[in-house]
Coordinates of C-alpha atoms and ligand atoms in Angstrom, one line a residue:
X840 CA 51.4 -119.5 -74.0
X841 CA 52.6 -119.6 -70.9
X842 CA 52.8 -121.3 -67.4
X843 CA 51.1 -124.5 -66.4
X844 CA 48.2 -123.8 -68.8
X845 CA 47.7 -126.2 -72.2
X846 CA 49.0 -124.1 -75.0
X847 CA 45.8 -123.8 -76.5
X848 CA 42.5 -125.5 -75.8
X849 CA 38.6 -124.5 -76.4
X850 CA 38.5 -122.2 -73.7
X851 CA 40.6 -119.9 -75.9
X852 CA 37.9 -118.7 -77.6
X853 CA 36.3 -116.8 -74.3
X854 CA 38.0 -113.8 -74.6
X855 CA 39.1 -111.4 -71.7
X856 CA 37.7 -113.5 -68.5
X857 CA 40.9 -115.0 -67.4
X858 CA 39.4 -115.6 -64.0
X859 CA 36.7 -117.8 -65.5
X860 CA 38.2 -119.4 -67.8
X861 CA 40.6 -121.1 -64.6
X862 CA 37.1 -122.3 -63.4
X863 CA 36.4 -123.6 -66.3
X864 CA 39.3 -125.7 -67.0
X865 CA 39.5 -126.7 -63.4
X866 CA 35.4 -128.0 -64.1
X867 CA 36.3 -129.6 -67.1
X868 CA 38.6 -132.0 -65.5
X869 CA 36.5 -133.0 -62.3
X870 CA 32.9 -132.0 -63.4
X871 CA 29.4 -131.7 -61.4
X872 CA 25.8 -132.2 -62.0
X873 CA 25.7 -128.2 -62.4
X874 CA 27.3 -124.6 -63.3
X875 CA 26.0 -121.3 -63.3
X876 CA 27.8 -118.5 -65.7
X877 CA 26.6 -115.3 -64.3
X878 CA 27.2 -111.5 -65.6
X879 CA 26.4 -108.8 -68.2
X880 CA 25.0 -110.4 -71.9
X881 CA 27.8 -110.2 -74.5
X882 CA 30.5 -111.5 -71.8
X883 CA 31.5 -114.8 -73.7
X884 CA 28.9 -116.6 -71.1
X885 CA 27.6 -118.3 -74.5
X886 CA 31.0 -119.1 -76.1
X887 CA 32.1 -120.4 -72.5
X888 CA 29.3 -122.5 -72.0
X889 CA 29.8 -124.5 -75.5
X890 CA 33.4 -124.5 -74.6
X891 CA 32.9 -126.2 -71.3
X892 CA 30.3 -128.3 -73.1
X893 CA 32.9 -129.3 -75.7
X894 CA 35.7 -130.3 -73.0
X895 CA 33.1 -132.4 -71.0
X896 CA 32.4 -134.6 -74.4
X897 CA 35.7 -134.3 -76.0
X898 CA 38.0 -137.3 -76.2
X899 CA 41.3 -135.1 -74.9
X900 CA 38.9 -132.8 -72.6
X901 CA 38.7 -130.0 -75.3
X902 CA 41.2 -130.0 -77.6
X903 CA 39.4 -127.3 -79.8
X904 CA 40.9 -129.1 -82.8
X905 CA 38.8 -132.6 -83.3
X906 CA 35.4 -133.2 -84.8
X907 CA 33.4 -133.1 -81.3
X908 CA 34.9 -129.9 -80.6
X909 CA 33.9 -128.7 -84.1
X910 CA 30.4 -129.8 -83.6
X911 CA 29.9 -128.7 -80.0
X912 CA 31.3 -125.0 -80.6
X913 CA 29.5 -124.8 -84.2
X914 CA 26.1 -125.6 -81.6
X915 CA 25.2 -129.0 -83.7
X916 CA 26.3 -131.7 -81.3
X917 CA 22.9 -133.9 -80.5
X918 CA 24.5 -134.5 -77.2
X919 CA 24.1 -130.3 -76.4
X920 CA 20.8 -128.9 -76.4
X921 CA 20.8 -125.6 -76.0
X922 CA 17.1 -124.8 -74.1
X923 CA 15.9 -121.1 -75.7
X924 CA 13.0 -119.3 -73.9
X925 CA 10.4 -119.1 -76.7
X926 CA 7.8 -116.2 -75.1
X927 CA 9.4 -113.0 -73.0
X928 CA 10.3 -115.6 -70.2
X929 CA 11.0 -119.5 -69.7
X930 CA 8.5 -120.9 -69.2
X931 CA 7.0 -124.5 -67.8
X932 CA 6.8 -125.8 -71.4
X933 CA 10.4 -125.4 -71.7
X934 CA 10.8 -126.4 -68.0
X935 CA 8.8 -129.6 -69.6
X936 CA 11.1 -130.1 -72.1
X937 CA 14.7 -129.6 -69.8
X938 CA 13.0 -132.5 -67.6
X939 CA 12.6 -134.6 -70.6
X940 CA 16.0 -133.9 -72.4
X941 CA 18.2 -134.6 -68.8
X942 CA 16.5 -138.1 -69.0
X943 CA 17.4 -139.4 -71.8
X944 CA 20.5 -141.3 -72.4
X945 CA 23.6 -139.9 -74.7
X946 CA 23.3 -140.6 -78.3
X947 CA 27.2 -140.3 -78.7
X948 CA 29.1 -140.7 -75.7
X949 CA 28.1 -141.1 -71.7
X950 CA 27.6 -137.5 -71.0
X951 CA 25.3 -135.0 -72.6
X952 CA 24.9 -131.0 -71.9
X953 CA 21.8 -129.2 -71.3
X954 CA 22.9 -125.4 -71.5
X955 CA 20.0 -122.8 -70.4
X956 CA 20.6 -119.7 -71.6
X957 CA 18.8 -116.6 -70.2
X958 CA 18.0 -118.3 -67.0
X959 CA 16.7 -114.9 -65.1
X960 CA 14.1 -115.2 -67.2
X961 CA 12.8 -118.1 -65.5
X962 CA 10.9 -117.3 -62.7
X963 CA 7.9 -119.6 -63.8
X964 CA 9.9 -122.8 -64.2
X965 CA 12.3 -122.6 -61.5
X966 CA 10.2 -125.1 -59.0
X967 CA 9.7 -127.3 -62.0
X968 CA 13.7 -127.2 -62.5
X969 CA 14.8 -127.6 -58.9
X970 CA 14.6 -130.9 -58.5
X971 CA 15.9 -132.1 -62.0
X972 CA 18.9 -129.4 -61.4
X973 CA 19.8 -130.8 -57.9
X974 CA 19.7 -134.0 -59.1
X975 CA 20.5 -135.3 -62.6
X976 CA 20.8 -137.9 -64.1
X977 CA 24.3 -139.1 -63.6
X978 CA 25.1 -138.5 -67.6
X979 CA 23.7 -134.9 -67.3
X980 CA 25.3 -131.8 -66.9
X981 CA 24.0 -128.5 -66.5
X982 CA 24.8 -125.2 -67.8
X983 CA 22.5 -122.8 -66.6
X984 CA 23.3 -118.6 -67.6
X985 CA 22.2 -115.9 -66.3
X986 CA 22.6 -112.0 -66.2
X987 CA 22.0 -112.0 -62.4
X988 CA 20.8 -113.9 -59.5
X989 CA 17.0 -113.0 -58.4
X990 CA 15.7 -113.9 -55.6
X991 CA 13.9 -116.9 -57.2
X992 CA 17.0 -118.0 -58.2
X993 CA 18.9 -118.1 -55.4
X994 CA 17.6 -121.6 -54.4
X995 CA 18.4 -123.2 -57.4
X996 CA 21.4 -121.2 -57.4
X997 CA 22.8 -122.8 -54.2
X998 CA 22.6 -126.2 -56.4
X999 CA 25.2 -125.4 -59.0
X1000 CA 29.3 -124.4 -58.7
X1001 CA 28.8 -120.4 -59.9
X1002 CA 31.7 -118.8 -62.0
X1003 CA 31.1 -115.0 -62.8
X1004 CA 31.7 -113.1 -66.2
X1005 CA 32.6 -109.2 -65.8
X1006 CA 31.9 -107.0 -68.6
X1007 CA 34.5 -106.2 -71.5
X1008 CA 36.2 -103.0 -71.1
X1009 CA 36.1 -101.5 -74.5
X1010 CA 40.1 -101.1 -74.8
X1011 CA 39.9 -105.1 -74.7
X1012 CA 37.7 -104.9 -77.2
X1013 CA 39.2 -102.7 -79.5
X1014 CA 42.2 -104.9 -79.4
X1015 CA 40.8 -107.8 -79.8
X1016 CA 39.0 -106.6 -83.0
X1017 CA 42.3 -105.0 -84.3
X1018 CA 43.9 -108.8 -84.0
X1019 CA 41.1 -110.7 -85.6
X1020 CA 41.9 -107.7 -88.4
X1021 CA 39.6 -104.9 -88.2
X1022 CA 40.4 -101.5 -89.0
X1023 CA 41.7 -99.4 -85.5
X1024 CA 39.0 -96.6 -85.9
X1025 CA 36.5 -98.9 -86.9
X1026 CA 37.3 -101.3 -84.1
X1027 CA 37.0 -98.1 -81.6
X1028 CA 33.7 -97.0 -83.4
X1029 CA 31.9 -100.4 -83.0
X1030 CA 33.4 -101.4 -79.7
X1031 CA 32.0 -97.9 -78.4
X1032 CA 28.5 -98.8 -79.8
X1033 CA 28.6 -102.5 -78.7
X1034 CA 27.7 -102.1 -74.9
X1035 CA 30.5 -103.8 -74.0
X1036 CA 29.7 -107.4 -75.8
X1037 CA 31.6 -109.0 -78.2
X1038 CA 29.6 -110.6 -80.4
X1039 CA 27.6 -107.4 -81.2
X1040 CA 30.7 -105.6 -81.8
X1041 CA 32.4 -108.2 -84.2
X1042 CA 28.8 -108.2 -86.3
X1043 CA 28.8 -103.8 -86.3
X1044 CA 32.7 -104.1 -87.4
X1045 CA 31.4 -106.2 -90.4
X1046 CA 28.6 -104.2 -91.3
X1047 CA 29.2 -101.2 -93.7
X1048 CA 25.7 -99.4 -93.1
X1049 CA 26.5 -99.0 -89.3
X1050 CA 27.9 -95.5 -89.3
X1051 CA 25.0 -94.6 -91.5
X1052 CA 22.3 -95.9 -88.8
X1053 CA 24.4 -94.1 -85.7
X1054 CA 24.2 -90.6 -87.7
X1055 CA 20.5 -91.1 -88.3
X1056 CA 19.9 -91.8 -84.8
X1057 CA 21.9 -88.9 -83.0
X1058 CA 20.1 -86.4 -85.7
X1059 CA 16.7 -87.4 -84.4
X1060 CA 16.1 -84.8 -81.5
X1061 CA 17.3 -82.1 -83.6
X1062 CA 14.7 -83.2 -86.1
X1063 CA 11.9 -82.9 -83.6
X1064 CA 10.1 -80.0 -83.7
X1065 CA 7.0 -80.9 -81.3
X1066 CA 4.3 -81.7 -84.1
X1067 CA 3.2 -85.7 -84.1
X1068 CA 3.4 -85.1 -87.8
X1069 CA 7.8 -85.2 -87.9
X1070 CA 7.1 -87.6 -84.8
X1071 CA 5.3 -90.1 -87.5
X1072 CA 7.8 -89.8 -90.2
X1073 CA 10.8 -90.4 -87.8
X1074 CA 9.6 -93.4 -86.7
X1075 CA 8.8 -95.2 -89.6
X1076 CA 12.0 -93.8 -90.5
X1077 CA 13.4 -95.6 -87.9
X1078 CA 11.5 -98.7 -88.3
X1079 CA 12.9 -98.8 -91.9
X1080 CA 16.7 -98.9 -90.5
X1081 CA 15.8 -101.8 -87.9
X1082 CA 15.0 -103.9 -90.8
X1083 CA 18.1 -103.1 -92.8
X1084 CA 20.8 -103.1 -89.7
X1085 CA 23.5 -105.6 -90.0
X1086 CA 21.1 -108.1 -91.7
X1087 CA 23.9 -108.2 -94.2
X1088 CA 26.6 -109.4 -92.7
X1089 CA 24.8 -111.6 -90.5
X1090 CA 23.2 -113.7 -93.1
X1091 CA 26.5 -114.1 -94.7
X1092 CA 28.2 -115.4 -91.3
X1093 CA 24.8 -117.9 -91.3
X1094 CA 25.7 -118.8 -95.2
X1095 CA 29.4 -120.1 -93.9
X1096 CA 28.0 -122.0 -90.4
X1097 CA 25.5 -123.7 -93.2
X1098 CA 28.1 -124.7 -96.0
X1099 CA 30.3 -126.1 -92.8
X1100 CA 27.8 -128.0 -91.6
X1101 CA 27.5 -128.8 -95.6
X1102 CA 31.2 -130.2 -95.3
X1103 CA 30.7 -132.2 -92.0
X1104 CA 27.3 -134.0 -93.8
X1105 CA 29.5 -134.9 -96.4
X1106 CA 32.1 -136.3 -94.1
X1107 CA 30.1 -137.8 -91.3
X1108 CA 26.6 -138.6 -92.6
X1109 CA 23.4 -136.3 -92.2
X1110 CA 23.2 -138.0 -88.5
X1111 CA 23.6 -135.7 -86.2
X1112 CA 24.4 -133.1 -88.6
X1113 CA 22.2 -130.2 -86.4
X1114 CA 20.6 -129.4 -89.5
X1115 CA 17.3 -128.4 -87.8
X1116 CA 18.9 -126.6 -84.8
X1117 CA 21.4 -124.8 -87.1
X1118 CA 18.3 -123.2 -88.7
X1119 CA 16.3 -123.0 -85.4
X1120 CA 19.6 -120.6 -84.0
X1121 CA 19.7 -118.2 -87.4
X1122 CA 16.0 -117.4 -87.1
X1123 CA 16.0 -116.3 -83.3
X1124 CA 19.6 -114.8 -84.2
X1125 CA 17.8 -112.6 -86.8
X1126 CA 14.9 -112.0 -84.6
X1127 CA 17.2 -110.9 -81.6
X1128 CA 19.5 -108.4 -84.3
X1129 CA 16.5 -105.8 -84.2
X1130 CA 15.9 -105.8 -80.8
X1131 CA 19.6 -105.0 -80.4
X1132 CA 19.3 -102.3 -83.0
X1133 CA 16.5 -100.6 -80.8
X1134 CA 18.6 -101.1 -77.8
X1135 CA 21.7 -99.3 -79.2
X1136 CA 19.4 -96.2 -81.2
X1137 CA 17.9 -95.8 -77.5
X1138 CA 21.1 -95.8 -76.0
X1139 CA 22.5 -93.3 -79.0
X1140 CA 19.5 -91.2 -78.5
X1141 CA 20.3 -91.3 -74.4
X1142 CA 23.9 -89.9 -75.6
X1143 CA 22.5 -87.2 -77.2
X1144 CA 20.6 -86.1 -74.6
X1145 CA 23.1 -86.1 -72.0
X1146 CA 25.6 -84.0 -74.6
X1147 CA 23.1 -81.3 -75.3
X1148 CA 22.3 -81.1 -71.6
X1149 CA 25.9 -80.1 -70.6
X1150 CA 26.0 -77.7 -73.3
X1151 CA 23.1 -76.2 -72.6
X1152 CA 21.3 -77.5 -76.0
X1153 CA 17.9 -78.2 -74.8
X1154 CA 15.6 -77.7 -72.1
X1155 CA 17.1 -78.7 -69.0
X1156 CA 13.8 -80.6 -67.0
X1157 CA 12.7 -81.7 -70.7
X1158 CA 15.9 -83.3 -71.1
X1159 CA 15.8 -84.8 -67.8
X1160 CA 12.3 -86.5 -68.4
X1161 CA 13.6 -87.5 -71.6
X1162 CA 16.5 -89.1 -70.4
X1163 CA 13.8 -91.3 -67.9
X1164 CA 11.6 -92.2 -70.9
X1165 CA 14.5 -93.5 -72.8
X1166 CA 15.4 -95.4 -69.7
X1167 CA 12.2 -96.5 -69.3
X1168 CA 11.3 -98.2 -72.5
X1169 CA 14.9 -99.8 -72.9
X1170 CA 14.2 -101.6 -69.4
X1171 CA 10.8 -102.9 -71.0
X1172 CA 12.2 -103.7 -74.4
X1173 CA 11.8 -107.2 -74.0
X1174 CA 7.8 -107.0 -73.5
X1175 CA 7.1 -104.3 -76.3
X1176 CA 6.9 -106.2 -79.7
X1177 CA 5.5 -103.0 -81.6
X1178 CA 8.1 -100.9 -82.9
X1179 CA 6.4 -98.2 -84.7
X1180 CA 3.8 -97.3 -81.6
X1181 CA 6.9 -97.7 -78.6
X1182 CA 8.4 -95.2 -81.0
X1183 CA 6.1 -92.9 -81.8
X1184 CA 5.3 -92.6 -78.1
X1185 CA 8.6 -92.4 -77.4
X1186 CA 9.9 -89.5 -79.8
X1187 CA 6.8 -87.7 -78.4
X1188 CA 8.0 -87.3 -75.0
X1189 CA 11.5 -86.4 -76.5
X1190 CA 11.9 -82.5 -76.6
X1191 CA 13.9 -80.9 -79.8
X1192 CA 17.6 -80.8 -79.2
X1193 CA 19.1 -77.1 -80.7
X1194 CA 22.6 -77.4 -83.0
X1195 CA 24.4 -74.3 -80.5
X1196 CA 24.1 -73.3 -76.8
X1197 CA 21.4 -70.7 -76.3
X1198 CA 23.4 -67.7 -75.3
X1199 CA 20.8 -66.8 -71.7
X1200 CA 20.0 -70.1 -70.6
X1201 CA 16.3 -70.6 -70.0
X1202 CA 15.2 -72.8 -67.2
Ligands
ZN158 ZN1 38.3 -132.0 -79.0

């Protein structure tokens, strides 16, 4: 509102990173071949990188307001490829298929974006990316994100103009769902739960089942009772509620991105309509929204643990071990597709949590 800024723009859709979103401008205006968004997942990094995306191919440099904005922000502009890892990391296939992409010329306008999400998963491509990175094609900018900077990628980080994303405090996040219109105690609820990202927390304040999964969770280690018998139950239990969480809501945010691309076919033509990568996006989105799940019950169950510890709930080394487990499979998440038997093996190293303090403490 304010100062020498525009009074609004696409950049005001990154929420709280006021530092980046200077950068950002400033890159919009006098771009290079390369930019790296680093920080925590869920830190606008995503919405940031379509936003730059959408200035750099914008008429009036991101307007947020005219059809190329629409198109670039809605992720269906055939001039933005978003590059998805398709296995646990990205690998040369993709690294292939970046190469290929920053050759070819614009279909629209003389630039094109090639956003690579995820990019500290890709130790395997990055010598097939240096070079392609360094130096583009004169049309081709790059918009590479990552959670953090490897050593593998410091090379290739040296190439690009870095900007940094901090995480959300949840106070920003409270407000900011309280303004789009949530609920105050809802909005303190999910923003708790949401690990400090936004997107998850705007999906949790629209789904209705989500203080139903959060109680099941925290009443697991009182439910254990040491026997592999209440172990197996629980966890397919809890396999259940990974299938149900949020799907809800989520397929109902998909059914409005699909009947506005609907709109803009009807307008424009199917050309360049993003029909396929539309579709491609919902399906990984789906995928990734049980993953998530698992992360937060892990983190929930983590909660628990630390609680009954201070108040003298459970056994204090059990607890401790515990606590490492839970650690330790939400660290390997990412390579452990098999829910029910990462489960199972987890609840078994979990010891029972009591409902009051025992009055002599044990060990
Ligand atoms: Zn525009």
């Amino acid at each position: 509102m304010g100062g020498g800024d525009p009074v609004s723009d696409v950049f005001d859709r990154v929420v709280g990173q006021e530092s980046a979103v200077v950068h950002l401008r400033a890159a919009a205006r006098a771009p290079v071949h390369a930019y790296l968004l680093v920080g925590p997942p869920g830190t606008g990094r995503r919405t940031a990188a379509l936003a730059l995306a959408a200035a750099l191919l914008c008429p009036r440099g991101g307007c947020g307001e005219c059809e190329v904005c629409a198109r670039v922000t809605a992720g269906v502009h055939p001039d933005v490829a978003v590059v998805e890892r398709e296995g646990a990391f990205l690998g040369i296939d993709q690294a292939r298929e970046i190469r290929r992409l920053a050759m070819r010329t614009p279909n629209e306008g003389p630039r094109k974006v090639i956003v690579i999400p995820e990019f500290h998963l890709a130790q395997d491509a990055v010598p097939a990316l240096l070079k392609v990175v360094e130096e583009p094609p004169p049309s081709t900018v790059f918009v590479i994100l990552a959670d953090h900077v490897s050593p593998e990628l410091v090379t290739i980080a040296s190439r690009c103009v870095r900007i940094d994303f901090g995480p959300l405090p949840a106070e920003l996040l409270v407000e900011t769902l309280v303004a789009e219109g949530i609920d105050r105690a809802v909005a303190v609820d999910v923003a708790d739960a949401s690990g400090g990202r936004l997107d998850r927390a705007r999906l949790l304040a629209s789904d209705p089942g989500f203080a139903a999964r959060r109680a099941a969770w925290r009443a697991v280690p009182s439910r254990l009772d040491g026997s592999g018998a209440t172990v197996a139950v629980v966890a397919a239990e809890l396999v259940d509620l990974l299938g149900s969480a949020a799907v809800a809501p989520l397929t109902s945010r998909h059914a409005a991105e699909v009947a506005e691309m609907e709109e803009r076919v009807k307008r424009s033509g199917e050309r360049g309509s993003g029909r396929k990568v539309l579709a491609d996006r919902h399906r990984r989105e789906l995928r990734r929204l049980r993953t998530d799940e698992l992360r937060y019950g892990l983190a929930v169950l983590a909660g628990v643990y630390r609680d009954a510890l201070v108040e003298r709930r459970v056994d204090g080394a059990a607890a401790l071990a515990g606590l490492d487990a839970l650690q330790q499979v939400a660290e390997n998440l990412i390579h452990n597709p098999g829910e029910t038997l990462l489960l199972q093996s987890l609840l078994l190293r979990l010891p029972p949590v009591r409902a009051t303090a025992r009055v002599s403490t044990g060990t």
